[in-house]
């Protein structure tokens, strides 16, 4: 199916699921893969050192004509995965922090000039505050992510007081959603 087709993500998900049942499950069962997760076509796995090539070959041989995976190893004990940077801390424990590709622009819906209702602009802000929380594993990483968020939104002409107020409000609720429309209004 073509990209953008409503059927494409469903079929891609089914296709990757079939590969997982055939290849990944076997390696999970015999402990060659210690941890595995997938979002669409991005997979993250922890494997035994001597099994990397075997696992990659089996995945890529599942259907040579249509499925091809590559490996991105950790570099300097870091690995970008989706909106996170997985890294090994000083205690050799895996942590995550918010990650933005170097090519990512700071452009979002401009608060003053966008022809968009304010509730949508506020929902962008609220969503990004929660994203900071869910893409960090330490308090320090969360605070750094929220500082970067504040800078990005100020560059897009959001009032600093509104940003700080929303961050404080959501922190006071321990990042629990209110599950109502008031969340996105100001």
mmCIF file of C-alpha atoms in Angstrom:
data_model
loop_
_atom_site.group_PDB
_atom_site.id
_atom_site.type_symbol
_atom_site.label_atom_id
_atom_site.label_comp_id
_atom_site.label_asym_id
_atom_site.label_seq_id
_atom_site.Cartn_x
_atom_site.Cartn_y
_atom_site.Cartn_z
ATOM 1 C CA UNK A 1 0.000 0.000 0.000
ATOM 2 C CA UNK A 2 1.117 3.567 -0.480
ATOM 3 C CA UNK A 3 2.366 5.821 2.277
ATOM 4 C CA UNK A 4 -0.494 7.844 3.697
ATOM 5 C CA UNK A 5 -3.050 5.154 2.995
ATOM 6 C CA UNK A 6 -5.266 4.395 5.995
ATOM 7 C CA UNK A 7 -4.527 0.714 5.514
ATOM 8 C CA UNK A 8 -0.710 1.078 5.467
ATOM 9 C CA UNK A 9 -0.057 1.352 9.229
ATOM 10 C CA UNK A 10 -2.406 -1.534 10.007
ATOM 11 C CA UNK A 11 -0.774 -3.831 7.469
ATOM 12 C CA UNK A 12 2.740 -2.748 8.516
ATOM 13 C CA UNK A 13 1.876 -3.517 12.129
ATOM 14 C CA UNK A 14 0.496 -6.954 11.227
ATOM 15 C CA UNK A 15 3.543 -7.655 9.066
ATOM 16 C CA UNK A 16 5.993 -6.718 11.843
ATOM 17 C CA UNK A 17 3.925 -8.763 14.316
ATOM 18 C CA UNK A 18 4.339 -11.835 12.094
ATOM 19 C CA UNK A 19 8.114 -11.277 12.027
ATOM 20 C CA UNK A 20 8.116 -10.909 15.813
ATOM 21 C CA UNK A 21 6.193 -14.157 16.298
ATOM 22 C CA UNK A 22 8.551 -15.979 13.956
ATOM 23 C CA UNK A 23 11.950 -14.495 14.865
ATOM 24 C CA UNK A 24 11.884 -12.288 17.969
ATOM 25 C CA UNK A 25 9.828 -14.624 20.161
ATOM 26 C CA UNK A 26 12.292 -17.480 19.585
ATOM 27 C CA UNK A 27 15.205 -15.281 20.705
ATOM 28 C CA UNK A 28 13.265 -14.011 23.708
ATOM 29 C CA UNK A 29 12.459 -17.591 24.735
ATOM 30 C CA UNK A 30 16.091 -18.690 24.594
ATOM 31 C CA UNK A 31 17.319 -15.414 26.222
ATOM 32 C CA UNK A 32 19.344 -14.190 23.240
ATOM 33 C CA UNK A 33 17.193 -11.051 23.451
ATOM 34 C CA UNK A 34 16.917 -9.695 26.977
ATOM 35 C CA UNK A 35 14.489 -6.822 26.242
ATOM 36 C CA UNK A 36 12.448 -5.841 23.181
ATOM 37 C CA UNK A 37 9.956 -3.157 22.244
ATOM 38 C CA UNK A 38 8.689 -1.701 18.972
ATOM 39 C CA UNK A 39 6.843 1.400 17.844
ATOM 40 C CA UNK A 40 5.752 1.065 14.198
ATOM 41 C CA UNK A 41 9.078 0.164 12.547
ATOM 42 C CA UNK A 42 11.436 1.406 15.267
ATOM 43 C CA UNK A 43 12.622 -1.452 17.459
ATOM 44 C CA UNK A 44 14.715 -1.299 20.587
ATOM 45 C CA UNK A 45 16.289 -4.439 21.881
ATOM 46 C CA UNK A 46 18.966 -5.592 24.271
ATOM 47 C CA UNK A 47 20.710 -8.728 23.089
ATOM 48 C CA UNK A 48 23.581 -10.956 24.116
ATOM 49 C CA UNK A 49 26.813 -9.627 22.590
ATOM 50 C CA UNK A 50 27.561 -12.642 20.412
ATOM 51 C CA UNK A 51 24.009 -12.847 18.990
ATOM 52 C CA UNK A 52 23.762 -9.489 17.202
ATOM 53 C CA UNK A 53 24.517 -10.712 13.657
ATOM 54 C CA UNK A 54 22.445 -13.882 14.053
ATOM 55 C CA UNK A 55 19.365 -11.937 15.164
ATOM 56 C CA UNK A 56 19.766 -9.254 12.476
ATOM 57 C CA UNK A 57 20.218 -11.885 9.741
ATOM 58 C CA UNK A 58 17.108 -13.784 10.836
ATOM 59 C CA UNK A 59 15.011 -10.617 10.920
ATOM 60 C CA UNK A 60 16.220 -9.558 7.480
ATOM 61 C CA UNK A 61 15.735 -13.075 6.074
ATOM 62 C CA UNK A 62 12.118 -13.151 7.245
ATOM 63 C CA UNK A 63 11.113 -11.571 3.930
ATOM 64 C CA UNK A 64 14.183 -10.425 1.986
ATOM 65 C CA UNK A 65 12.208 -8.540 -0.638
ATOM 66 C CA UNK A 66 10.268 -6.270 1.673
ATOM 67 C CA UNK A 67 11.765 -6.084 5.152
ATOM 68 C CA UNK A 68 15.200 -4.696 5.975
ATOM 69 C CA UNK A 69 16.364 -3.621 9.401
ATOM 70 C CA UNK A 70 19.627 -1.945 10.350
ATOM 71 C CA UNK A 71 21.340 -1.588 13.693
ATOM 72 C CA UNK A 72 22.186 1.664 15.378
ATOM 73 C CA UNK A 73 24.511 0.821 18.258
ATOM 74 C CA UNK A 74 24.983 2.995 21.308
ATOM 75 C CA UNK A 75 27.655 5.637 20.685
ATOM 76 C CA UNK A 76 29.344 7.062 23.780
ATOM 77 C CA UNK A 77 26.782 5.099 25.846
ATOM 78 C CA UNK A 78 23.870 6.918 24.156
ATOM 79 C CA UNK A 79 21.184 5.865 21.680
ATOM 80 C CA UNK A 80 18.385 8.045 20.274
ATOM 81 C CA UNK A 81 15.027 6.246 20.158
ATOM 82 C CA UNK A 82 11.896 8.130 19.164
ATOM 83 C CA UNK A 83 11.665 11.263 21.375
ATOM 84 C CA UNK A 84 14.175 9.951 23.896
ATOM 85 C CA UNK A 85 17.892 9.545 24.308
ATOM 86 C CA UNK A 86 18.668 6.318 26.126
ATOM 87 C CA UNK A 87 21.955 6.560 27.982
ATOM 88 C CA UNK A 88 23.969 4.759 30.591
ATOM 89 C CA UNK A 89 24.513 6.800 33.751
ATOM 90 C CA UNK A 90 27.569 6.688 36.011
ATOM 91 C CA UNK A 91 26.103 3.673 37.853
ATOM 92 C CA UNK A 92 25.718 1.860 34.488
ATOM 93 C CA UNK A 93 21.954 2.134 34.784
ATOM 94 C CA UNK A 94 19.912 2.983 31.682
ATOM 95 C CA UNK A 95 18.193 6.368 31.854
ATOM 96 C CA UNK A 96 16.209 8.441 29.360
ATOM 97 C CA UNK A 97 16.004 12.125 28.593
ATOM 98 C CA UNK A 98 14.064 14.088 26.022
ATOM 99 C CA UNK A 99 15.726 14.095 22.623
ATOM 100 C CA UNK A 100 15.317 16.316 19.605
ATOM 101 C CA UNK A 101 17.093 15.631 16.348
ATOM 102 C CA UNK A 102 19.726 18.233 15.447
ATOM 103 C CA UNK A 103 17.691 19.054 12.310
ATOM 104 C CA UNK A 104 14.518 19.724 14.328
ATOM 105 C CA UNK A 105 13.315 23.316 14.120
ATOM 106 C CA UNK A 106 11.864 25.215 17.059
ATOM 107 C CA UNK A 107 8.817 26.191 15.005
ATOM 108 C CA UNK A 108 5.446 25.342 16.502
ATOM 109 C CA UNK A 109 2.070 27.049 16.338
ATOM 110 C CA UNK A 110 2.876 30.747 16.902
ATOM 111 C CA UNK A 111 0.839 32.075 19.805
ATOM 112 C CA UNK A 112 0.314 35.618 18.484
ATOM 113 C CA UNK A 113 0.101 35.079 14.727
ATOM 114 C CA UNK A 114 -1.355 31.623 14.110
ATOM 115 C CA UNK A 115 -4.967 31.566 12.986
ATOM 116 C CA UNK A 116 -5.816 28.860 15.495
ATOM 117 C CA UNK A 117 -8.100 28.934 18.518
ATOM 118 C CA UNK A 118 -6.243 29.540 21.796
ATOM 119 C CA UNK A 119 -7.459 26.244 23.232
ATOM 120 C CA UNK A 120 -5.504 24.403 20.492
ATOM 121 C CA UNK A 121 -2.390 26.457 21.197
ATOM 122 C CA UNK A 122 -2.747 25.622 24.870
ATOM 123 C CA UNK A 123 -3.211 21.944 24.075
ATOM 124 C CA UNK A 124 0.121 21.997 22.220
ATOM 125 C CA UNK A 125 1.775 23.452 25.327
ATOM 126 C CA UNK A 126 0.114 20.996 27.712
ATOM 127 C CA UNK A 127 0.961 18.052 25.460
ATOM 128 C CA UNK A 128 4.611 19.071 25.308
ATOM 129 C CA UNK A 129 4.789 19.478 29.094
ATOM 130 C CA UNK A 130 3.528 15.910 29.483
ATOM 131 C CA UNK A 131 5.971 14.757 26.777
ATOM 132 C CA UNK A 132 8.817 16.194 28.872
ATOM 133 C CA UNK A 133 7.624 14.120 31.802
ATOM 134 C CA UNK A 134 7.198 10.882 29.852
ATOM 135 C CA UNK A 135 10.536 11.142 28.036
ATOM 136 C CA UNK A 136 12.705 11.604 31.123
ATOM 137 C CA UNK A 137 13.697 9.260 33.912
ATOM 138 C CA UNK A 138 15.323 11.635 36.394
ATOM 139 C CA UNK A 139 14.258 14.891 38.018
ATOM 140 C CA UNK A 140 17.295 16.661 36.556
ATOM 141 C CA UNK A 141 16.417 15.511 33.028
ATOM 142 C CA UNK A 142 12.810 16.625 33.536
ATOM 143 C CA UNK A 143 13.867 20.096 34.683
ATOM 144 C CA UNK A 144 16.241 20.452 31.708
ATOM 145 C CA UNK A 145 13.494 19.357 29.300
ATOM 146 C CA UNK A 146 11.049 21.866 30.805
ATOM 147 C CA UNK A 147 13.641 24.677 30.497
ATOM 148 C CA UNK A 148 14.157 23.805 26.817
ATOM 149 C CA UNK A 149 10.382 23.703 26.342
ATOM 150 C CA UNK A 150 10.041 27.159 27.882
ATOM 151 C CA UNK A 151 12.681 28.571 25.502
ATOM 152 C CA UNK A 152 11.025 26.948 22.480
ATOM 153 C CA UNK A 153 7.574 28.279 23.344
ATOM 154 C CA UNK A 154 8.866 31.788 24.110
ATOM 155 C CA UNK A 155 10.503 31.773 20.645
ATOM 156 C CA UNK A 156 7.017 31.062 19.305
ATOM 157 C CA UNK A 157 5.606 34.060 21.211
ATOM 158 C CA UNK A 158 3.830 32.208 23.992
ATOM 159 C CA UNK A 159 3.659 34.459 27.077
ATOM 160 C CA UNK A 160 6.289 33.360 29.600
ATOM 161 C CA UNK A 161 3.767 33.684 32.427
ATOM 162 C CA UNK A 162 1.352 31.288 30.678
ATOM 163 C CA UNK A 163 4.116 28.717 30.132
ATOM 164 C CA UNK A 164 5.304 28.892 33.737
ATOM 165 C CA UNK A 165 1.738 28.770 35.057
ATOM 166 C CA UNK A 166 0.896 25.626 33.045
ATOM 167 C CA UNK A 167 4.128 23.899 34.069
ATOM 168 C CA UNK A 168 3.492 24.722 37.746
ATOM 169 C CA UNK A 169 -0.128 23.611 37.543
ATOM 170 C CA UNK A 170 0.735 20.257 35.959
ATOM 171 C CA UNK A 171 3.640 19.682 38.343
ATOM 172 C CA UNK A 172 1.333 20.384 41.297
ATOM 173 C CA UNK A 173 -0.925 17.577 40.030
ATOM 174 C CA UNK A 174 2.145 15.289 39.757
ATOM 175 C CA UNK A 175 1.643 15.118 35.985
ATOM 176 C CA UNK A 176 -1.812 13.595 36.329
ATOM 177 C CA UNK A 177 -4.282 14.639 33.661
ATOM 178 C CA UNK A 178 -7.493 16.343 34.714
ATOM 179 C CA UNK A 179 -9.308 14.517 31.905
ATOM 180 C CA UNK A 180 -11.450 17.481 30.986
ATOM 181 C CA UNK A 181 -11.506 20.409 28.613
ATOM 182 C CA UNK A 182 -10.323 22.897 31.242
ATOM 183 C CA UNK A 183 -6.800 21.529 30.815
ATOM 184 C CA UNK A 184 -6.435 23.350 27.519
ATOM 185 C CA UNK A 185 -8.040 26.645 28.343
ATOM 186 C CA UNK A 186 -6.573 29.711 29.942
#
